[in-house]
Amino acid sequence: MKSQPRSGRIPGGWLRALYSILLSFALPFIYLYLWWHGRNNPGYRQRWSERGCWQKVPQSARGSWVFHCVSVGELMAAKPLIDLCLSLNPQQPVTVTCTTPTGSELVQRWYGERVYHCYLPFDTPLAVRRFLSRVQPRGFVILETELWPNLVAQCHQHGIPVALANARMSARSARGYHKARALMKPVWQALSLVIAQNEDSSERFKALGCQPERVQALGNIKFDVQISQAVQAAVAEFKPQLGGRQVITVGSTHEGEERIALDAFKQTLQARPDSLLILVPRHQERFDEVARLVAVSGLRMQRRSDQQALAADTQVLLADSMGEMLLWFGVSTIATIGGSLIERGGHNPLEAMAFGLPIVSGRHVFNFADVYSQLDARQAVRWVDDTQSLHETWLGLLVEPATAQRLGAQAQQLFARHRGATERSLAALTGLLARSEPGRKRAQKDSAQ
């Protein structure tokens, strides 16, 4: 890259000031929303001091690389990058932020004391200023496209480089950002580095205002997901409970998709009465809602949270746990990826690809259009449109295991071809921080004076 990030104010200050005023007025309603959301997930009612960065930050966290992952999906994507950073730079402090309790739970489970963890504060000028003053980050790495105008502006002002990693930009999202171009274009221009998943996203970031020389297409780090020994052991431990049964896992489901899956599965049971459906809702606060839906369907259900061995007559296993998606794909015969049966845009199919599973998907996959396009080109995905086609596709793959194995092998080969994006991304980030360090120190000195 030719251009260096420079400290200083970015244009569009009056509009950002208006945004800040409106956000400040909205804060009481945001806290009310968190309280209301806490009915199903009490975590939303806890640690509110972190939402304004009023908490005490340990000295050991100062000078961190900050990785911001909104929730579970972004955290899963960032994990290979964070792991590699920790292993290659054990003396470099790392801070991992998120905005949801489910994401926070995973950070603490995976990393414990190895990183400093907190919620990213709301994007008000004072909260952001407190965060930057207390953490004093060397650099900010934001997963995908979670951009906040005040955060980027103040980082730019203090010479702190901000990078988007594993960044994706669909045509639909680009149109939305274009409508807010008066506010967002200065933010795009201030980014120090954009590591795009593919060339299409790269071109859209440039069109939105990112400096062309700061945009690199280095691949999707989600292809570097590792099936750890712990996951392999968990799969081996769980499989005997299945007794050879065929398993359909529907992962990361949203409202409306569970009903489609249950109706399709009831038809499938007529021909394959020993098969098992594993439902994995995307959000923890919907676990009880989905449990009630399964109960109404009349199917025999077990909940993972009950910690009981799988019964032979169980027809639906509700995976009401977090961070176990790899386990459920590891024991599966077929994978169906949620968010695609409704107009949500689809979720990451890469974990299913890593296990060589045949993938069944709805057509609403614009969030992962590039991956699905490559799967489709290799005939490694089966498309469905409704309950009936979902049932027919599942049944076809269950009764023709050779076809299912061929689809899964094609998906696994595609997965293997794209590995290495994590190392390329970390090399780009390391180079950025090395070039930015003198400017960051000058900006901190000027700020102190």
Coordinates of C-alpha atoms in Angstrom, one line a residue:
M1 CA 0.0 0.0 0.0
K2 CA 1.3 3.4 -0.9
S3 CA -0.7 5.7 1.4
Q4 CA -0.1 6.0 5.1
P5 CA -2.9 6.8 7.6
R6 CA -2.6 10.3 8.9
S7 CA -4.0 11.8 12.1
G8 CA -6.3 14.8 11.9
R9 CA -10.0 15.5 11.5
I10 CA -12.0 14.0 8.8
P11 CA -14.6 16.0 6.9
G12 CA -18.3 15.9 7.5
G13 CA -18.1 17.1 11.1
W14 CA -21.4 18.9 11.2
L15 CA -23.3 15.9 10.0
R16 CA -21.5 13.6 12.4
A17 CA -22.4 16.1 15.2
L18 CA -26.0 15.9 14.3
Y19 CA -25.7 12.1 14.3
S20 CA -24.1 12.3 17.8
I21 CA -26.9 14.5 19.1
L22 CA -29.6 12.2 17.7
L23 CA -27.8 9.1 19.2
S24 CA -27.5 10.8 22.6
F25 CA -31.2 11.5 22.6
A26 CA -31.9 7.9 21.6
L27 CA -29.8 6.4 24.4
P28 CA -32.7 6.1 27.0
F29 CA -34.7 4.2 24.4
I30 CA -31.7 2.0 23.6
Y31 CA -31.3 1.1 27.3
L32 CA -35.1 0.4 27.5
Y33 CA -34.6 -1.9 24.5
L34 CA -31.8 -3.7 26.2
W35 CA -34.0 -4.1 29.4
W36 CA -36.9 -5.4 27.3
H37 CA -34.6 -7.8 25.4
G38 CA -33.3 -9.0 28.8
R39 CA -36.6 -10.8 29.4
N40 CA -35.3 -13.8 27.4
N41 CA -31.6 -13.2 27.8
P42 CA -30.7 -11.6 31.2
G43 CA -27.2 -10.7 29.8
Y44 CA -28.7 -7.7 28.2
R45 CA -29.5 -6.2 31.6
Q46 CA -25.9 -6.6 32.9
R47 CA -22.6 -4.7 32.5
W48 CA -24.3 -1.5 31.4
S49 CA -21.2 0.5 32.6
E50 CA -19.3 -1.0 29.6
R51 CA -21.9 0.5 27.2
G52 CA -20.5 3.9 28.2
C53 CA -16.9 2.7 29.0
W54 CA -17.3 3.6 32.7
Q55 CA -15.5 0.4 33.7
K56 CA -12.0 0.1 35.0
V57 CA -9.6 -1.1 32.2
P58 CA -6.6 -3.1 33.5
Q59 CA -3.1 -1.7 32.8
S60 CA -2.3 -4.9 30.9
A61 CA -4.8 -4.1 28.2
R62 CA -3.2 -0.8 27.2
G63 CA -1.7 -0.7 23.8
S64 CA -3.9 -3.6 22.6
W65 CA -4.8 -4.7 19.2
V66 CA -8.6 -4.3 19.4
F67 CA -10.7 -6.9 17.5
H68 CA -14.4 -5.9 17.3
C69 CA -16.8 -8.7 16.6
V70 CA -20.5 -7.7 16.8
S71 CA -21.8 -11.1 17.9
V72 CA -21.3 -14.8 17.4
G73 CA -21.0 -14.9 13.6
E74 CA -18.3 -12.3 13.5
L75 CA -16.5 -13.8 16.4
M76 CA -16.5 -17.2 14.7
A77 CA -15.0 -15.5 11.6
A78 CA -12.4 -13.7 13.7
K79 CA -11.3 -16.6 15.8
P80 CA -8.6 -17.9 13.4
L81 CA -7.2 -14.4 13.1
I82 CA -7.2 -13.8 16.9
D83 CA -5.7 -17.2 17.5
L84 CA -2.9 -16.6 15.1
C85 CA -2.3 -13.1 16.5
L86 CA -2.0 -14.6 20.0
S87 CA 0.3 -17.4 19.0
L88 CA 2.7 -15.2 16.9
N89 CA 2.7 -12.2 19.2
P90 CA 2.3 -13.6 22.7
Q91 CA 3.6 -10.3 24.3
Q92 CA 1.2 -8.1 22.4
P93 CA -2.0 -7.4 24.4
V94 CA -5.3 -8.1 22.7
T95 CA -8.7 -6.7 23.4
V96 CA -11.8 -8.4 22.0
T97 CA -15.1 -6.4 22.0
C98 CA -18.6 -7.3 21.0
T99 CA -22.1 -6.0 21.5
T100 CA -24.2 -9.0 22.5
P101 CA -24.2 -11.3 25.6
T102 CA -24.0 -14.4 23.4
G103 CA -20.9 -13.1 21.8
S104 CA -19.5 -12.1 25.1
E105 CA -20.1 -15.6 26.5
L106 CA -18.1 -17.1 23.7
V107 CA -15.2 -14.7 24.1
Q108 CA -14.9 -15.5 27.8
R109 CA -15.2 -19.3 27.1
W110 CA -12.6 -19.4 24.4
Y111 CA -10.0 -16.9 25.7
G112 CA -10.5 -16.4 29.5
E113 CA -7.7 -14.2 30.8
R114 CA -5.7 -14.4 27.5
V115 CA -7.5 -11.3 26.2
Y116 CA -9.2 -8.3 27.8
H117 CA -12.9 -8.4 26.9
C118 CA -15.7 -5.8 27.2
Y119 CA -18.6 -4.5 25.2
L120 CA -17.8 -1.8 22.7
P121 CA -19.3 1.4 24.0
F122 CA -22.1 3.2 22.2
D123 CA -20.8 5.5 19.5
T124 CA -21.2 8.8 21.4
P125 CA -18.2 11.1 21.4
L126 CA -17.6 10.9 25.1
A127 CA -17.9 7.2 25.4
V128 CA -15.6 6.6 22.4
R129 CA -13.1 9.1 23.9
R130 CA -13.1 7.3 27.2
F131 CA -12.5 3.9 25.5
L132 CA -9.6 5.2 23.4
S133 CA -8.1 7.0 26.4
R134 CA -8.3 3.9 28.7
V135 CA -7.3 1.2 26.2
Q136 CA -4.9 3.3 24.1
P137 CA -5.2 0.8 21.2
R138 CA -2.3 0.3 18.7
G139 CA -4.9 -0.5 16.1
F140 CA -8.6 -1.3 15.6
V141 CA -9.6 -4.4 13.6
I142 CA -13.3 -4.5 12.8
L143 CA -14.8 -7.7 11.4
E144 CA -16.9 -7.3 8.3
T145 CA -18.7 -3.9 8.2
E146 CA -19.5 -2.8 11.7
L147 CA -18.5 0.8 11.3
W148 CA -19.3 3.6 13.7
P149 CA -18.7 7.3 12.6
N150 CA -17.4 8.7 15.9
L151 CA -15.2 5.7 16.5
V152 CA -13.5 5.9 13.1
A153 CA -13.2 9.7 13.3
Q154 CA -11.6 9.7 16.8
C155 CA -9.2 6.9 15.8
H156 CA -8.2 8.8 12.7
Q157 CA -7.7 12.0 14.8
H158 CA -5.4 10.1 17.2
G159 CA -3.4 8.3 14.5
I160 CA -4.9 4.9 15.4
P161 CA -5.3 2.8 12.3
V162 CA -8.7 1.2 11.7
A163 CA -8.9 -1.8 9.5
L164 CA -11.9 -3.8 8.2
A165 CA -11.0 -7.5 8.1
N166 CA -12.8 -10.2 6.3
A167 CA -14.9 -7.4 4.9
R168 CA -17.9 -8.2 2.7
M169 CA -20.2 -5.8 0.8
S170 CA -23.1 -7.2 -1.0
A171 CA -24.8 -5.2 -3.8
R172 CA -27.8 -4.8 -1.5
S173 CA -25.8 -3.4 1.4
A174 CA -23.8 -1.1 -0.9
R175 CA -27.1 0.5 -2.1
G176 CA -28.1 1.1 1.6
Y177 CA -24.7 2.7 2.4
H178 CA -25.0 4.8 -0.7
K179 CA -28.2 6.4 0.6
A180 CA -26.2 7.5 3.7
R181 CA -23.2 8.6 1.7
A182 CA -23.2 12.1 3.2
L183 CA -22.5 10.7 6.6
M184 CA -20.5 7.6 5.7
K185 CA -18.3 8.6 2.8
P186 CA -15.8 10.4 5.1
V187 CA -15.8 7.3 7.3
W188 CA -14.9 5.1 4.3
Q189 CA -12.2 7.5 3.3
A190 CA -10.6 7.4 6.8
L191 CA -10.2 3.7 6.9
S192 CA -6.5 2.7 6.9
L193 CA -7.0 -0.8 5.4
V194 CA -9.9 -2.8 4.0
I195 CA -9.3 -6.5 3.6
A196 CA -12.1 -7.7 1.4
Q197 CA -13.3 -11.3 1.0
N198 CA -13.4 -11.1 -2.8
E199 CA -12.9 -8.8 -5.8
D200 CA -16.6 -7.9 -6.0
S201 CA -16.7 -6.6 -2.4
S202 CA -13.4 -4.8 -3.1
E203 CA -14.8 -2.9 -6.0
R204 CA -17.9 -1.9 -4.0
F205 CA -15.8 -0.6 -1.1
K206 CA -13.9 1.6 -3.5
A207 CA -17.1 2.9 -5.0
L208 CA -18.3 3.9 -1.6
G209 CA -15.3 6.0 -1.0
C210 CA -12.5 3.8 0.4
Q211 CA -9.0 4.8 -0.8
P212 CA -8.3 2.3 -3.7
E213 CA -4.7 1.7 -2.6
R214 CA -5.9 0.7 0.9
V215 CA -8.3 -2.0 -0.3
Q216 CA -7.0 -5.6 -0.8
A217 CA -8.9 -8.7 -1.7
L218 CA -7.2 -11.4 0.4
G219 CA -9.9 -14.1 0.7
N220 CA -12.4 -15.2 3.3
I221 CA -10.8 -16.1 6.7
K222 CA -13.8 -18.3 7.5
F223 CA -12.3 -20.8 5.1
D224 CA -9.5 -21.2 7.8
V225 CA -11.9 -22.6 10.4
Q226 CA -10.1 -25.4 12.3
I227 CA -11.8 -28.6 13.4
S228 CA -9.9 -28.9 16.7
Q229 CA -9.1 -32.0 18.6
A230 CA -11.7 -31.0 21.2
V231 CA -14.4 -30.8 18.5
Q232 CA -13.3 -34.1 17.0
A233 CA -13.5 -35.7 20.5
A234 CA -16.9 -34.3 21.1
V235 CA -18.2 -35.7 17.8
A236 CA -16.7 -39.1 18.5
E237 CA -18.4 -39.1 22.0
F238 CA -21.8 -38.0 20.6
K239 CA -22.0 -40.3 17.6
P240 CA -22.7 -43.6 19.5
Q241 CA -25.9 -42.0 20.9
L242 CA -27.2 -41.8 17.3
G243 CA -27.1 -45.6 16.8
G244 CA -26.4 -45.1 13.1
R245 CA -29.4 -42.8 12.5
Q246 CA -29.3 -40.3 9.7
V247 CA -29.2 -36.7 10.9
I248 CA -30.3 -33.4 9.3
T249 CA -29.0 -30.3 11.0
V250 CA -30.6 -26.9 10.3
G251 CA -28.2 -24.3 11.6
S252 CA -28.6 -20.6 12.5
T253 CA -32.3 -20.5 12.0
H254 CA -34.5 -17.4 12.3
E255 CA -38.2 -16.9 13.0
G256 CA -40.3 -18.6 10.3
E257 CA -37.6 -21.1 9.3
E258 CA -38.2 -23.6 12.1
R259 CA -41.8 -24.0 11.1
I260 CA -40.7 -24.7 7.5
A261 CA -38.1 -27.2 8.7
L262 CA -40.5 -29.0 11.1
D263 CA -43.2 -29.3 8.4
A264 CA -40.7 -30.7 5.9
F265 CA -39.2 -33.1 8.5
K266 CA -42.6 -34.5 9.4
Q267 CA -43.0 -35.6 5.8
T268 CA -39.5 -37.0 5.7
L269 CA -40.2 -39.1 8.8
Q270 CA -42.9 -41.0 6.9
A271 CA -40.2 -42.5 4.7
R272 CA -37.3 -42.3 7.1
P273 CA -38.8 -42.8 10.6
D274 CA -35.4 -43.2 12.3
S275 CA -34.0 -39.9 11.1
L276 CA -33.2 -37.1 13.5
L277 CA -33.6 -33.3 13.1
I278 CA -31.2 -31.0 14.9
L279 CA -32.5 -27.4 15.1
V280 CA -29.9 -24.7 16.0
P281 CA -31.6 -21.3 16.5
R282 CA -29.4 -18.4 15.7
H283 CA -30.2 -16.4 18.8
Q284 CA -30.2 -17.6 22.4
E285 CA -33.3 -15.5 23.4
R286 CA -35.4 -17.6 21.0
F287 CA -34.6 -21.0 22.5
D288 CA -37.8 -21.2 24.5
E289 CA -39.9 -19.9 21.7
V290 CA -38.5 -22.6 19.3
A291 CA -39.1 -25.3 22.0
R292 CA -42.7 -24.3 22.2
L293 CA -43.0 -24.5 18.4
V294 CA -41.6 -28.0 18.4
A295 CA -43.9 -29.0 21.1
V296 CA -46.9 -27.8 19.1
S297 CA -45.7 -29.7 16.1
G298 CA -46.2 -33.0 18.0
L299 CA -42.7 -34.2 17.4
R300 CA -40.8 -35.8 20.3
M301 CA -38.1 -33.3 21.4
Q302 CA -35.0 -33.2 23.6
R303 CA -33.1 -30.0 24.6
R304 CA -29.4 -30.0 24.6
S305 CA -29.5 -27.9 27.8
D306 CA -31.0 -30.8 29.7
Q307 CA -27.7 -32.6 29.4
Q308 CA -29.4 -36.0 28.9
A309 CA -28.2 -38.8 26.6
L310 CA -30.1 -38.8 23.3
A311 CA -33.1 -41.1 23.5
A312 CA -33.8 -43.6 20.7
D313 CA -37.3 -42.2 20.1
T314 CA -36.3 -38.5 20.0
Q315 CA -37.2 -36.9 16.7
V316 CA -35.9 -33.4 17.2
L317 CA -32.9 -32.3 19.2
L318 CA -33.1 -28.6 20.0
A319 CA -29.5 -27.4 20.2
D320 CA -30.2 -24.6 22.8
S321 CA -26.5 -24.1 23.4
M322 CA -23.9 -21.7 22.1
G323 CA -20.6 -22.4 20.3
E324 CA -21.4 -26.0 19.4
M325 CA -22.2 -25.6 15.7
L326 CA -19.2 -27.6 14.7
L327 CA -20.3 -30.5 16.8
W328 CA -23.8 -30.6 15.2
F329 CA -22.3 -30.5 11.7
G330 CA -19.8 -33.1 12.7
V331 CA -22.5 -35.7 13.5
S332 CA -24.7 -34.8 10.5
T333 CA -25.7 -36.5 7.3
I334 CA -27.1 -33.3 5.7
A335 CA -26.7 -29.6 6.5
T336 CA -29.2 -26.9 5.9
I337 CA -28.0 -23.3 6.5
G338 CA -30.5 -20.9 8.1
G339 CA -31.2 -17.4 7.1
S340 CA -31.8 -18.6 3.5
L341 CA -35.3 -19.9 3.7
I342 CA -36.5 -16.3 4.5
E343 CA -35.2 -13.0 3.2
R344 CA -32.4 -12.7 5.7
G345 CA -29.5 -13.2 3.4
G346 CA -28.2 -16.6 4.6
H347 CA -25.4 -17.6 6.9
N348 CA -22.0 -19.1 6.6
P349 CA -21.9 -22.5 5.0
L350 CA -18.2 -23.0 5.5
E351 CA -18.4 -25.1 8.7
A352 CA -20.6 -27.6 6.9
M353 CA -18.2 -27.5 4.0
A354 CA -15.3 -28.3 6.3
F355 CA -17.0 -31.6 7.3
G356 CA -17.8 -32.5 3.7
L357 CA -21.6 -32.3 4.1
P358 CA -24.1 -32.0 1.3
I359 CA -25.6 -28.5 1.7
V360 CA -29.2 -27.6 1.2
S361 CA -30.1 -24.0 1.1
G362 CA -32.9 -21.5 0.4
R363 CA -32.2 -19.0 -2.3
H364 CA -31.8 -15.9 0.0
V365 CA -28.1 -16.0 0.3
F366 CA -27.0 -12.5 -0.7
N367 CA -24.8 -12.2 2.4
F368 CA -22.6 -15.1 1.1
A369 CA -23.3 -14.8 -2.6
D370 CA -19.7 -15.5 -3.6
V371 CA -19.4 -18.7 -1.7
Y372 CA -22.8 -20.0 -2.8
S373 CA -22.0 -19.0 -6.4
Q374 CA -18.9 -21.2 -6.3
L375 CA -20.8 -24.1 -4.7
D376 CA -23.5 -23.8 -7.3
A377 CA -20.9 -23.8 -10.1
R378 CA -19.6 -27.2 -8.8
Q379 CA -23.1 -28.5 -8.2
A380 CA -22.3 -28.8 -4.5
V381 CA -25.5 -27.2 -3.2
R382 CA -29.1 -28.1 -3.5
W383 CA -31.6 -25.2 -3.8
V384 CA -35.1 -25.3 -2.2
D385 CA -38.0 -22.8 -2.4
D386 CA -40.6 -24.1 0.1
T387 CA -41.5 -26.8 2.6
Q388 CA -42.3 -29.4 -0.1
S389 CA -39.0 -28.9 -2.0
L390 CA -37.1 -29.0 1.3
H391 CA -38.7 -32.4 2.1
E392 CA -38.1 -33.8 -1.3
T393 CA -34.4 -32.7 -1.3
W394 CA -33.8 -34.1 2.1
L395 CA -35.4 -37.4 1.3
G396 CA -33.5 -37.7 -2.0
L397 CA -30.2 -37.2 -0.3
L398 CA -31.1 -39.6 2.5
V399 CA -32.1 -42.4 0.1
E400 CA -29.1 -41.8 -2.2
P401 CA -26.0 -41.6 0.0
A402 CA -23.7 -41.8 -3.0
T403 CA -25.2 -38.5 -4.3
A404 CA -24.9 -36.9 -0.9
Q405 CA -21.3 -38.0 -0.6
R406 CA -20.4 -36.6 -4.0
L407 CA -22.0 -33.2 -3.1
G408 CA -20.1 -33.1 0.2
A409 CA -16.8 -34.0 -1.4
Q410 CA -17.2 -31.2 -3.9
A411 CA -17.9 -28.7 -1.1
Q412 CA -15.0 -29.9 0.9
Q413 CA -12.6 -29.6 -2.0
L414 CA -13.8 -26.0 -2.6
F415 CA -13.2 -25.3 1.1
A416 CA -9.6 -26.7 1.0
R417 CA -8.8 -24.6 -2.1
H418 CA -9.4 -21.3 -0.3
R419 CA -7.5 -21.7 2.9
G420 CA -4.7 -19.2 3.9
A421 CA -6.7 -16.0 4.1
T422 CA -5.9 -15.7 7.8
E423 CA -2.2 -15.6 7.4
R424 CA -2.5 -13.1 4.5
S425 CA -4.8 -10.9 6.5
L426 CA -2.5 -10.9 9.6
A427 CA 0.5 -10.0 7.5
A428 CA -1.4 -7.0 6.0
L429 CA -2.5 -5.9 9.5
T430 CA 1.0 -6.3 10.9
G431 CA 2.5 -4.2 8.1
L432 CA -0.2 -1.5 8.6
L433 CA 0.5 -1.2 12.3
A434 CA 4.3 -1.1 11.7
R435 CA 3.8 1.8 9.3
S436 CA 1.3 3.6 11.5
E437 CA 3.2 3.4 14.8
P438 CA 5.3 6.6 14.4
G439 CA 2.2 8.6 13.4
R440 CA 0.2 7.2 16.4
K441 CA 2.9 8.2 18.8
R442 CA 3.1 11.7 17.4
A443 CA -0.7 12.1 17.7
Q444 CA -0.7 10.9 21.3
K445 CA 2.1 13.4 22.1
D446 CA 0.2 16.2 20.4
S447 CA -3.0 15.2 22.3
A448 CA -1.1 15.2 25.6
Q449 CA 0.2 18.7 25.0

